[in-house]
């Protein structure tokens, strides 16, 4: 890589799986990248934790330093690519970069989901470009299509499979009828799930991504703490079988909608009809289904993680920043305004529920009474099993979350109910 007079100088913060992929692409496709950016791109310095750590792609060690100041405070660097992840020290690095009027490309979903409003306001004040295509959906173009191509429409609803690890586990449980634990072990062996996969399994990763998508789609600052969240660890192979028998598949969905000016955002396991476009998204792939008021239904599909797919999104942002480096960036001032969130209790959805009950006359009548008193109407009821115990598998009609949870508490208090092993929300569109 040569350093021409007109070049744009780049600093890389973090050089693990993604960072080394970015380096690899910058070297391999250097000519085409610089041509598209309209200026020569010169990678000057790389901040790392450990120079000798193993990386999927070989990186020139002479560019590396373990001293943050040698990169962050280098006055020659125009554009920084932040791939450290997490909040500390990424937030202070990002604020320092943006407050100096330098430009930032980041893949850091947590940072944006927690501090998006703060970052965009510092970026706006200092005319800094801030790009984050890789923060949601890895290599899937999503942020710029929503902000740009769909910029003239009102987004009404987003429904996405935004976590590859959980989608891999649910697909494996569905295809091979294995348990959650077995599928998780396989995901770990294949390197999909991290050593401590709580972030993925409990829905934190998906909630961060949904906070970003909601903020740019509904033009208000949504943080991950405002998102209702449930993970997939309680899904049983029986639920996946029941879902299939009933014509559904179970997915961990990130869902956000705008109703009467209020945003409702939630992440939870969801049963969707087998014919829904998201039902066919298998393995570790991601897909995001977007409904625009005028554009109608759209779906974005692809690799939601991985070194090279994510690196492509980062390089795309870098090209965009370099191309527009002398222009004022578009403001995202809306992000500093706290979003008006609707109450999760008011969400209307359907529910799948499994009740383990004592099998004797009058049991169904007692259950029906609790549902009736709480205005929960049933769409289908199937009794399974024989002997002294039975399982009742039911699906409700649309009902408010509050009413359903009230009915659930009522059922838990009935002496004929032994256990409620499963409750999963059901979405149609
Ligand atoms: N842990 C994430 C996933 C990786 O499984 O999708 C990309 O954010």
PDB file of C-alpha atoms in Angstrom, residues 5-208:
ATOM      1  CA  UNK A   5      -0.120  12.945  -1.351  1.00  0.00           C
ATOM      2  CA  UNK A   6      -3.900  12.982  -1.583  1.00  0.00           C
ATOM      3  CA  UNK A   7      -4.421   9.868   0.480  1.00  0.00           C
ATOM      4  CA  UNK A   8      -6.845   9.450   3.355  1.00  0.00           C
ATOM      5  CA  UNK A   9      -5.110   8.014   6.423  1.00  0.00           C
ATOM      6  CA  UNK A  10      -6.933   5.283   8.321  1.00  0.00           C
ATOM      7  CA  UNK A  11      -6.436   3.820  11.810  1.00  0.00           C
ATOM      8  CA  UNK A  12      -7.808   0.455  12.866  1.00  0.00           C
ATOM      9  CA  UNK A  13      -8.866  -0.131  16.476  1.00  0.00           C
ATOM     10  CA  UNK A  14      -9.005  -3.855  17.159  1.00  0.00           C
ATOM     11  CA  UNK A  15      -7.629  -6.628  14.988  1.00  0.00           C
ATOM     12  CA  UNK A  16      -9.316  -9.921  15.829  1.00  0.00           C
ATOM     13  CA  UNK A  17     -11.640 -11.934  13.598  1.00  0.00           C
ATOM     14  CA  UNK A  18     -13.223  -8.887  11.931  1.00  0.00           C
ATOM     15  CA  UNK A  19     -10.226  -6.542  12.072  1.00  0.00           C
ATOM     16  CA  UNK A  20      -7.934  -8.990  10.327  1.00  0.00           C
ATOM     17  CA  UNK A  21     -10.664  -9.535   7.707  1.00  0.00           C
ATOM     18  CA  UNK A  22     -10.795  -5.773   7.116  1.00  0.00           C
ATOM     19  CA  UNK A  23      -6.997  -5.689   6.752  1.00  0.00           C
ATOM     20  CA  UNK A  24      -7.114  -8.646   4.349  1.00  0.00           C
ATOM     21  CA  UNK A  25      -9.753  -7.008   2.133  1.00  0.00           C
ATOM     22  CA  UNK A  26      -7.985  -3.642   2.220  1.00  0.00           C
ATOM     23  CA  UNK A  27      -4.820  -5.312   0.934  1.00  0.00           C
ATOM     24  CA  UNK A  28      -6.457  -7.692  -1.526  1.00  0.00           C
ATOM     25  CA  UNK A  29      -8.867  -5.189  -3.079  1.00  0.00           C
ATOM     26  CA  UNK A  30      -6.827  -2.054  -2.438  1.00  0.00           C
ATOM     27  CA  UNK A  31      -6.947  -0.731  -5.969  1.00  0.00           C
ATOM     28  CA  UNK A  32     -10.679  -1.154  -6.461  1.00  0.00           C
ATOM     29  CA  UNK A  33     -11.443   0.220  -2.956  1.00  0.00           C
ATOM     30  CA  UNK A  34      -9.349   3.357  -3.492  1.00  0.00           C
ATOM     31  CA  UNK A  35     -10.851   3.832  -6.966  1.00  0.00           C
ATOM     32  CA  UNK A  36     -14.374   3.624  -5.587  1.00  0.00           C
ATOM     33  CA  UNK A  37     -13.521   5.959  -2.718  1.00  0.00           C
ATOM     34  CA  UNK A  38     -12.003   8.458  -5.176  1.00  0.00           C
ATOM     35  CA  UNK A  39      -8.882   8.788  -2.994  1.00  0.00           C
ATOM     36  CA  UNK A  40      -5.984   6.566  -2.040  1.00  0.00           C
ATOM     37  CA  UNK A  41      -6.620   4.827   1.287  1.00  0.00           C
ATOM     38  CA  UNK A  42      -3.585   4.391   3.520  1.00  0.00           C
ATOM     39  CA  UNK A  43      -3.821   2.196   6.634  1.00  0.00           C
ATOM     40  CA  UNK A  44      -1.269   3.667   9.023  1.00  0.00           C
ATOM     41  CA  UNK A  45      -1.704   2.034  12.427  1.00  0.00           C
ATOM     42  CA  UNK A  46      -3.536  -0.824  14.139  1.00  0.00           C
ATOM     43  CA  UNK A  47      -4.358  -0.898  17.858  1.00  0.00           C
ATOM     44  CA  UNK A  48      -4.306  -4.423  19.299  1.00  0.00           C
ATOM     45  CA  UNK A  49      -4.432  -6.041  22.729  1.00  0.00           C
ATOM     46  CA  UNK A  50      -1.864  -8.672  21.856  1.00  0.00           C
ATOM     47  CA  UNK A  51       0.386  -8.475  18.795  1.00  0.00           C
ATOM     48  CA  UNK A  52       0.877 -12.262  18.674  1.00  0.00           C
ATOM     49  CA  UNK A  53      -2.733 -13.412  19.057  1.00  0.00           C
ATOM     50  CA  UNK A  54      -3.846 -15.893  16.349  1.00  0.00           C
ATOM     51  CA  UNK A  55      -5.902 -14.259  13.582  1.00  0.00           C
ATOM     52  CA  UNK A  56      -7.816 -15.756  10.633  1.00  0.00           C
ATOM     53  CA  UNK A  57      -5.819 -13.514   8.237  1.00  0.00           C
ATOM     54  CA  UNK A  58      -2.163 -12.559   8.390  1.00  0.00           C
ATOM     55  CA  UNK A  59      -1.604  -8.926   9.351  1.00  0.00           C
ATOM     56  CA  UNK A  60       1.583  -6.849   9.070  1.00  0.00           C
ATOM     57  CA  UNK A  61       2.845  -6.724  12.686  1.00  0.00           C
ATOM     58  CA  UNK A  62       4.891  -3.574  12.008  1.00  0.00           C
ATOM     59  CA  UNK A  63       1.612  -1.594  11.861  1.00  0.00           C
ATOM     60  CA  UNK A  64       0.486  -2.822  15.285  1.00  0.00           C
ATOM     61  CA  UNK A  65       0.720  -1.108  18.631  1.00  0.00           C
ATOM     62  CA  UNK A  66      -0.766  -1.903  22.020  1.00  0.00           C
ATOM     63  CA  UNK A  67      -0.745   1.796  23.034  1.00  0.00           C
ATOM     64  CA  UNK A  68      -4.123   3.462  22.353  1.00  0.00           C
ATOM     65  CA  UNK A  69      -2.650   6.995  22.245  1.00  0.00           C
ATOM     66  CA  UNK A  70      -0.395   6.056  19.318  1.00  0.00           C
ATOM     67  CA  UNK A  71      -3.498   5.553  17.199  1.00  0.00           C
ATOM     68  CA  UNK A  72      -6.301   7.657  18.757  1.00  0.00           C
ATOM     69  CA  UNK A  73      -4.111  10.759  19.128  1.00  0.00           C
ATOM     70  CA  UNK A  74      -2.304  10.467  15.821  1.00  0.00           C
ATOM     71  CA  UNK A  75      -3.137  13.798  14.110  1.00  0.00           C
ATOM     72  CA  UNK A  76      -2.530  12.320  10.656  1.00  0.00           C
ATOM     73  CA  UNK A  77      -5.329   9.773  10.921  1.00  0.00           C
ATOM     74  CA  UNK A  78      -8.548  10.991   9.266  1.00  0.00           C
ATOM     75  CA  UNK A  79     -10.791   7.932   9.616  1.00  0.00           C
ATOM     76  CA  UNK A  80     -10.909   5.380  12.436  1.00  0.00           C
ATOM     77  CA  UNK A  81     -12.425   1.914  12.204  1.00  0.00           C
ATOM     78  CA  UNK A  82     -13.505   0.749  15.664  1.00  0.00           C
ATOM     79  CA  UNK A  83     -13.750  -3.026  16.075  1.00  0.00           C
ATOM     80  CA  UNK A  84     -12.983  -3.384  19.763  1.00  0.00           C
ATOM     81  CA  UNK A  85     -16.608  -4.011  20.730  1.00  0.00           C
ATOM     82  CA  UNK A  86     -18.214  -3.451  24.131  1.00  0.00           C
ATOM     83  CA  UNK A  87     -18.593  -0.149  25.946  1.00  0.00           C
ATOM     84  CA  UNK A  88     -15.234   0.319  27.656  1.00  0.00           C
ATOM     85  CA  UNK A  89     -12.945   1.713  26.340  1.00  0.00           C
ATOM     86  CA  UNK A  90     -14.801   1.898  22.986  1.00  0.00           C
ATOM     87  CA  UNK A  91     -17.076   4.751  24.127  1.00  0.00           C
ATOM     88  CA  UNK A  92     -14.248   7.034  25.245  1.00  0.00           C
ATOM     89  CA  UNK A  93     -12.270   6.264  22.082  1.00  0.00           C
ATOM     90  CA  UNK A  94     -15.302   7.049  19.901  1.00  0.00           C
ATOM     91  CA  UNK A  95     -16.064  10.306  21.728  1.00  0.00           C
ATOM     92  CA  UNK A  96     -12.440  11.399  21.521  1.00  0.00           C
ATOM     93  CA  UNK A  97     -12.341  10.681  17.762  1.00  0.00           C
ATOM     94  CA  UNK A  98     -15.643  12.391  16.955  1.00  0.00           C
ATOM     95  CA  UNK A  99     -14.979  15.430  19.136  1.00  0.00           C
ATOM     96  CA  UNK A 100     -11.832  16.137  17.109  1.00  0.00           C
ATOM     97  CA  UNK A 101     -13.858  16.207  13.901  1.00  0.00           C
ATOM     98  CA  UNK A 102     -12.393  12.878  12.769  1.00  0.00           C
ATOM     99  CA  UNK A 103     -14.581  10.216  11.178  1.00  0.00           C
ATOM    100  CA  UNK A 104     -15.645   6.895  12.634  1.00  0.00           C
ATOM    101  CA  UNK A 105     -16.730   3.583  11.118  1.00  0.00           C
ATOM    102  CA  UNK A 106     -17.846   1.126  13.771  1.00  0.00           C
ATOM    103  CA  UNK A 107     -19.376  -2.332  14.036  1.00  0.00           C
ATOM    104  CA  UNK A 108     -20.098  -1.827  17.739  1.00  0.00           C
ATOM    105  CA  UNK A 109     -23.797  -2.603  18.291  1.00  0.00           C
ATOM    106  CA  UNK A 110     -23.615  -2.304  22.082  1.00  0.00           C
ATOM    107  CA  UNK A 111     -22.057   1.128  21.873  1.00  0.00           C
ATOM    108  CA  UNK A 112     -24.761   2.420  19.519  1.00  0.00           C
ATOM    109  CA  UNK A 113     -27.571   0.706  21.415  1.00  0.00           C
ATOM    110  CA  UNK A 114     -26.486   2.345  24.684  1.00  0.00           C
ATOM    111  CA  UNK A 115     -24.927   5.641  23.592  1.00  0.00           C
ATOM    112  CA  UNK A 116     -26.195   6.250  20.037  1.00  0.00           C
ATOM    113  CA  UNK A 117     -27.762   9.607  20.996  1.00  0.00           C
ATOM    114  CA  UNK A 118     -24.559  10.870  22.581  1.00  0.00           C
ATOM    115  CA  UNK A 119     -22.379   9.755  19.657  1.00  0.00           C
ATOM    116  CA  UNK A 120     -24.565  11.295  16.953  1.00  0.00           C
ATOM    117  CA  UNK A 121     -24.779  14.581  18.828  1.00  0.00           C
ATOM    118  CA  UNK A 122     -20.964  14.813  19.123  1.00  0.00           C
ATOM    119  CA  UNK A 123     -20.642  13.743  15.458  1.00  0.00           C
ATOM    120  CA  UNK A 124     -23.174  16.414  14.395  1.00  0.00           C
ATOM    121  CA  UNK A 125     -21.429  19.154  16.397  1.00  0.00           C
ATOM    122  CA  UNK A 126     -18.066  18.374  14.833  1.00  0.00           C
ATOM    123  CA  UNK A 127     -19.232  17.529  11.299  1.00  0.00           C
ATOM    124  CA  UNK A 128     -17.839  14.022  11.722  1.00  0.00           C
ATOM    125  CA  UNK A 129     -19.064  11.107   9.647  1.00  0.00           C
ATOM    126  CA  UNK A 130     -20.333   8.207  11.759  1.00  0.00           C
ATOM    127  CA  UNK A 131     -21.114   4.954   9.933  1.00  0.00           C
ATOM    128  CA  UNK A 132     -22.207   1.619  11.406  1.00  0.00           C
ATOM    129  CA  UNK A 133     -23.498  -0.671   8.632  1.00  0.00           C
ATOM    130  CA  UNK A 134     -21.759  -3.722  10.167  1.00  0.00           C
ATOM    131  CA  UNK A 135     -23.401  -3.269  13.577  1.00  0.00           C
ATOM    132  CA  UNK A 136     -26.594  -5.054  12.481  1.00  0.00           C
ATOM    133  CA  UNK A 137     -26.822  -8.035  10.174  1.00  0.00           C
ATOM    134  CA  UNK A 138     -23.051  -8.344   9.487  1.00  0.00           C
ATOM    135  CA  UNK A 139     -22.647  -8.268   5.712  1.00  0.00           C
ATOM    136  CA  UNK A 140     -26.314  -7.511   4.922  1.00  0.00           C
ATOM    137  CA  UNK A 141     -26.799  -3.972   3.583  1.00  0.00           C
ATOM    138  CA  UNK A 142     -29.443  -2.656   5.953  1.00  0.00           C
ATOM    139  CA  UNK A 143     -28.584   0.628   7.662  1.00  0.00           C
ATOM    140  CA  UNK A 144     -27.945   2.578   4.466  1.00  0.00           C
ATOM    141  CA  UNK A 145     -30.949   1.077   2.602  1.00  0.00           C
ATOM    142  CA  UNK A 146     -33.225   2.036   5.518  1.00  0.00           C
ATOM    143  CA  UNK A 147     -31.726   5.517   5.922  1.00  0.00           C
ATOM    144  CA  UNK A 148     -31.290   6.172   2.206  1.00  0.00           C
ATOM    145  CA  UNK A 149     -33.366   4.098  -0.202  1.00  0.00           C
ATOM    146  CA  UNK A 150     -36.350   3.939   2.159  1.00  0.00           C
ATOM    147  CA  UNK A 151     -35.756   7.480   3.435  1.00  0.00           C
ATOM    148  CA  UNK A 152     -38.942   8.761   1.769  1.00  0.00           C
ATOM    149  CA  UNK A 153     -41.205   6.197   3.371  1.00  0.00           C
ATOM    150  CA  UNK A 154     -42.575   5.708   6.874  1.00  0.00           C
ATOM    151  CA  UNK A 155     -41.368   2.408   8.335  1.00  0.00           C
ATOM    152  CA  UNK A 156     -44.205   0.733  10.198  1.00  0.00           C
ATOM    153  CA  UNK A 157     -42.724  -2.534  11.359  1.00  0.00           C
ATOM    154  CA  UNK A 158     -39.465  -4.459  11.516  1.00  0.00           C
ATOM    155  CA  UNK A 159     -39.295  -8.160  12.218  1.00  0.00           C
ATOM    156  CA  UNK A 160     -35.904  -9.805  12.091  1.00  0.00           C
ATOM    157  CA  UNK A 161     -33.751 -12.824  12.735  1.00  0.00           C
ATOM    158  CA  UNK A 162     -30.699 -10.827  13.779  1.00  0.00           C
ATOM    159  CA  UNK A 163     -28.760 -13.403  15.777  1.00  0.00           C
ATOM    160  CA  UNK A 164     -27.099 -16.230  13.858  1.00  0.00           C
ATOM    161  CA  UNK A 165     -26.161 -18.327  16.894  1.00  0.00           C
ATOM    162  CA  UNK A 166     -29.728 -18.693  18.151  1.00  0.00           C
ATOM    163  CA  UNK A 167     -31.065 -19.270  14.639  1.00  0.00           C
ATOM    164  CA  UNK A 168     -28.493 -22.024  14.164  1.00  0.00           C
ATOM    165  CA  UNK A 169     -29.550 -23.662  17.469  1.00  0.00           C
ATOM    166  CA  UNK A 170     -33.283 -23.473  16.695  1.00  0.00           C
ATOM    167  CA  UNK A 171     -32.722 -24.792  13.153  1.00  0.00           C
ATOM    168  CA  UNK A 172     -30.676 -27.710  14.492  1.00  0.00           C
ATOM    169  CA  UNK A 173     -33.296 -28.518  17.148  1.00  0.00           C
ATOM    170  CA  UNK A 174     -35.953 -28.450  14.451  1.00  0.00           C
ATOM    171  CA  UNK A 175     -34.092 -30.492  11.820  1.00  0.00           C
ATOM    172  CA  UNK A 176     -32.474 -33.061  14.097  1.00  0.00           C
ATOM    173  CA  UNK A 177     -34.885 -33.043  17.016  1.00  0.00           C
ATOM    174  CA  UNK A 178     -32.017 -32.546  19.450  1.00  0.00           C
ATOM    175  CA  UNK A 179     -32.148 -30.694  22.758  1.00  0.00           C
ATOM    176  CA  UNK A 180     -31.171 -27.088  23.302  1.00  0.00           C
ATOM    177  CA  UNK A 181     -27.999 -28.196  25.128  1.00  0.00           C
ATOM    178  CA  UNK A 182     -26.905 -30.516  22.284  1.00  0.00           C
ATOM    179  CA  UNK A 183     -27.510 -27.835  19.665  1.00  0.00           C
ATOM    180  CA  UNK A 184     -25.608 -25.260  21.743  1.00  0.00           C
ATOM    181  CA  UNK A 185     -22.620 -27.595  22.031  1.00  0.00           C
ATOM    182  CA  UNK A 186     -22.568 -28.028  18.243  1.00  0.00           C
ATOM    183  CA  UNK A 187     -22.817 -24.237  17.774  1.00  0.00           C
ATOM    184  CA  UNK A 188     -19.810 -23.832  20.083  1.00  0.00           C
ATOM    185  CA  UNK A 189     -17.826 -26.500  18.228  1.00  0.00           C
ATOM    186  CA  UNK A 190     -18.468 -24.731  14.931  1.00  0.00           C
ATOM    187  CA  UNK A 191     -17.340 -21.429  16.440  1.00  0.00           C
ATOM    188  CA  UNK A 192     -20.766 -19.763  16.086  1.00  0.00           C
ATOM    189  CA  UNK A 193     -21.501 -19.420  19.782  1.00  0.00           C
ATOM    190  CA  UNK A 194     -18.956 -17.713  21.954  1.00  0.00           C
ATOM    191  CA  UNK A 195     -17.378 -19.438  24.974  1.00  0.00           C
ATOM    192  CA  UNK A 196     -19.839 -17.492  27.104  1.00  0.00           C
ATOM    193  CA  UNK A 197     -22.826 -17.352  24.791  1.00  0.00           C
ATOM    194  CA  UNK A 198     -25.250 -15.600  27.211  1.00  0.00           C
ATOM    195  CA  UNK A 199     -25.292 -12.460  25.067  1.00  0.00           C
ATOM    196  CA  UNK A 200     -26.702 -14.434  22.162  1.00  0.00           C
ATOM    197  CA  UNK A 201     -28.919 -16.920  24.030  1.00  0.00           C
ATOM    198  CA  UNK A 202     -30.603 -14.411  26.329  1.00  0.00           C
ATOM    199  CA  UNK A 203     -31.366 -12.032  23.474  1.00  0.00           C
ATOM    200  CA  UNK A 204     -29.009  -9.185  24.500  1.00  0.00           C
ATOM    201  CA  UNK A 205     -27.253  -9.232  21.117  1.00  0.00           C
ATOM    202  CA  UNK A 206     -30.596  -9.119  19.268  1.00  0.00           C
ATOM    203  CA  UNK A 207     -31.890  -6.349  21.559  1.00  0.00           C
ATOM    204  CA  UNK A 208     -28.854  -4.149  20.797  1.00  0.00           C
TER     205      UNK A 208
END
